[in-house]
Amino acid sequence: MLKNMYDVIVIGSGPGGLAAAIEAKKTGAEDVLMIERDRELGGILLQCIHNGFGVEIFKEDFTGPTYAQQFISQVYELGVETLLDAMVLDISPTRHIYAISKWSGFAELDARAIVLAMGARERTRAQIRLPGTRPAGVYTAGTAQRFTNVEGYLPGQRFVILGSGDIGMIMARRLTFEGAKVERVLEIMPFLTGLTRNYVQCLLDFDIPLQLRHTVKRIMGNFRVEAVEAVQVDEKWQPIAGTEEIIPCDTLLLSVGLIPENELSKKAGVVLDPVTGGPFVDEGMQTNVAGIFAAGNVVHIYDLVDWVTEAGSVAGRAAAKYAIAQRQEAARHVKMQAGQNVRYVVPHRLDKESLVEADQKLQMRVIQPIEGNVWVEVKDGDELVTRKGQRYARPGEMVDIKLPQKAYDAVRKADTLTVNVVPR
Amino acid sequence: MAKKNYDVIIIGAGVVGSMVARFLSRYKLNILHIEKEADVCMGTTAANTAIIHAGYDPVPGSLKAVMNVHGNEMWDTLAGELHIPFERRGDYVVAIGKEELPALDELWDRGVKNGVPGMIMISGAEVRRREPDINPDVSGALWASTGGIADPFAATVAAAENAVINGVELMLDTKFEDFVMDGNRIVGIRTNRGDFGSRWVVNSAGLYSDEVMHKAGLRPEFKITPRKGEYYVFDRAEIAVNNVLFPVPSKISKGILVTTTVHGNTIIGPNAQEIEDKEDRSVTQEGLDEVWAGAQKLVPKLSLRYAIAVFAGLRAGGNAPCKTPGVDYKKDYIIEIPDEVRGFVNLGGIESPGLVSSPAIAQRVVDLLKDAGEKLEEKPDWDPIRPERPRFRDLMPEEQKILIQNDPRYGRIVCRCEYVTEGEIVAEIHAPIPATTYDAIKRRTWLGTGRCQGGFDTPRVVEILARELGVSPLEVTKKGAGSTLLARPTKEVEG
Amino acid sequence: MAEETTKIICITCPMGCTLEVTHEGKTITKVEGEQCKRGKEYAQAELTDPRRMVTSTVKVKGGVHPLVPVYTAAPIPKPKIFDLLAELRKVELRAPVEIGQKVLENALGTGIDVLASRNLPAA
């Protein structure tokens, strides 16, 4: 059963979200919920089946899924709640969340603090304005990775990869391992954009040619990719005429950059840095909206997951502290409620600590006159806190009652005090 | 295959063919509607500016002008009956600099001659007020208040579906090959899926309408020359132009527009480039550059940074001379029942303003058949209403809650960027015209058209299509035969 | 045996020094281009016994996914990579699979096991 109010809600259960949720719990947040759009926890790590994760934090060379498991176990041990296969539709600046899922339907949740950990999306073919036809077989590397490693299908048999980023190179090796042919890796820059280690172990090891200062001029094939036209570019990234080469293939993989995914952040009123594409954050990863924090690729693009975990922990800790402070702030106050025959009570809320100093006076007006003895009583649920007797009560004459200092202990326990004016 | 006999066969399920099917479905006729692709709306109707033109642009006296203005009037009722997203918000022809003002007067005169109501000349200052990001050198605009925007996919699917509900048989993946003639009378057609007999055949084959009529020996001089137009689509969240903005037109085209669409995206385009290949919808660098330059003239503040998609469409431009005496125009519509061949309704060269004209053309086909002696008896149970299927993102939270309660599949978002749910996708797969490919679902639900362009939704859509159609994910295609999305299971190596 | 020079990129640390390795067969006579002594060790290993960690997937029956990711417990000899992948293609596990579970023991006689990278519950 979902609660209405959580201390911390984390959106996304990739490395950033997992670390944030765990650290929030460890810092003392009581109710922590992770909302994840996939059917299981782990985010992008689940499809990164290669190793290289955890070298810094764990001094280990884990695969992505194994790295994720280190945190997933802790999530369950610590009692973090999870809502899976669920999408957050909207977040308000007052931290009201609308989420939907097949299994829980429509959920409206409030959070004392939120950690945004939605990660990044991949740059698309249209964003790099790649001319040509629009056949089946044009994929971003991440989507191809999902199909190959999780869904269990190769998206093609003969590949050209645009972009020498790590995802592209990792996929080059992965596809080669599964019996596909990677014809070429093309990189528009004059240098490798991924790690040298991947160049060696993914391309050189398998004789996959890398061409720097090259790009795809157009995609060919009406129904399915049939070839790409590669071309060399000059220092201004303009195609050099005469260097065109048609490379037959059935799939073009795009590894041309990641973009922090901040549509939800914008809805919450979070201001984004146009340079990073992610929120402006302080040392606790808090955005410009009080109580909304962000961690991981949603802030800026990382290359080592260990540092995403670190950022997630920072955000989780800060979010928990914020939530705890909010709880304490709310607990400091007791709400006064107009009960039987009472139209209103002033003050509407009371700082409990004020009773340490002095009695506190409550003022009210009755709805109906009672010509006869009455009790003016203050109750916490069924428990009487204090009361006084009066000989009558009339709407035209303000009624008051003192909350005495000695009621401090009773008031401290309460969330709401109800004031009634009833016949004696 | 056993030869089945019909009263009418309609070739082509673009918006024109589908409107003809829908209007004819009102009468007691056995109708077969064929389409060579895997889905309706994959030809010219699939890629255009989606404008419901006011009608000041076509040459006065031409069939284009008559169909445009008549069609324009029909759109409120049509959109209401078929639940087509449609907004009559008016369009602007914007003059930049004083030297372009006389061109507006010319269009005004044409509009008056064509009977276009509700035209108003407005000042540069007023244009700037209505469209703050317009080029500050704007000198004035012709505001045609009857212009509008619509969803051409929705229009085609809705019309074709309404026809099917009312008894029309629709066959996809069915390609016209030849006519079966008895003397000079058409008695049927040959297709890749067998022969079909019919008393009438309607040619609404768009880009291929010339080849179809030539098979009947008609109008050998008529030729469709595809004219490619390219477009950029912008991120709704970043760029929001309020209106439909035309530049002053050139000799060959209405020019490169900057316009909003019914989905809220701003699009720019099209350019106009004559090509040979009727299947060449490739996007070119030169075309995109031309579109960008043209758009910047109207709205200099646009930034390519927020472009999320590009596409190209092909106009089915014909060369038929206008039949009105005294009108010297060589690119008019063909909408006729010819004398030389019996049993043929010939539609040719339906390019812009094709979308707005489509219901008028359909009505004209009905009238032509009546004039030719067809006794069109109305079906008492003809239902002009095509019910709307719920679109999750257009509903209020309260409505969304109820939708999910009734069918939990509406609680699972498949396209994150456009908020398209599994429930909607399943509904389209099992609709009267089933969506069986990724692009078919995309056209109907707008899935995959957002920031991530299918990056997140594709694996989920493949899974849903495979499950609902009872096929392996390896058989799921993007747009029909030859466009499978996947190659083989990861663990099965050939050989 | 003739003396040859082979270029190797060292990947021990992110520097990625390009090493010029002069050798006769598998005996190294000279290494140039390294910026620390690990470069020489890397060159030696790469020339005489190059090894790689291999990660891949194997088929699973009855699980929430059709594949489970696996990894070699230690780097295996580079020449055996594709044979190992062929062996793994023959494997079909039954869900549930436990993280660290042995998928292939003593793969190709190397003494190195292939293990599951994650838990995979039954569907």
mmCIF file of N, CA and C in Angstrom, chain A residues 45 201 273 303:
data_model
loop_
_atom_site.group_PDB
_atom_site.id
_atom_site.type_symbol
_atom_site.label_atom_id
_atom_site.label_comp_id
_atom_site.label_asym_id
_atom_site.label_seq_id
_atom_site.Cartn_x
_atom_site.Cartn_y
_atom_site.Cartn_z
ATOM 1 N N LEU A 45 22.050 0.168 -15.773
ATOM 2 C CA LEU A 45 23.071 -0.821 -15.417
ATOM 3 C C LEU A 45 22.693 -2.227 -15.878
ATOM 4 N N GLN A 201 40.249 -2.862 -26.545
ATOM 5 C CA GLN A 201 39.573 -4.126 -26.272
ATOM 6 C C GLN A 201 38.297 -4.334 -27.067
ATOM 7 N N ASP A 273 20.672 24.474 -16.345
ATOM 8 C CA ASP A 273 21.861 25.139 -16.887
ATOM 9 C C ASP A 273 21.915 24.797 -18.381
ATOM 10 N N ASP A 303 31.263 9.740 -16.841
ATOM 11 C CA ASP A 303 31.834 8.592 -17.554
ATOM 12 C C ASP A 303 32.123 7.416 -16.633
#
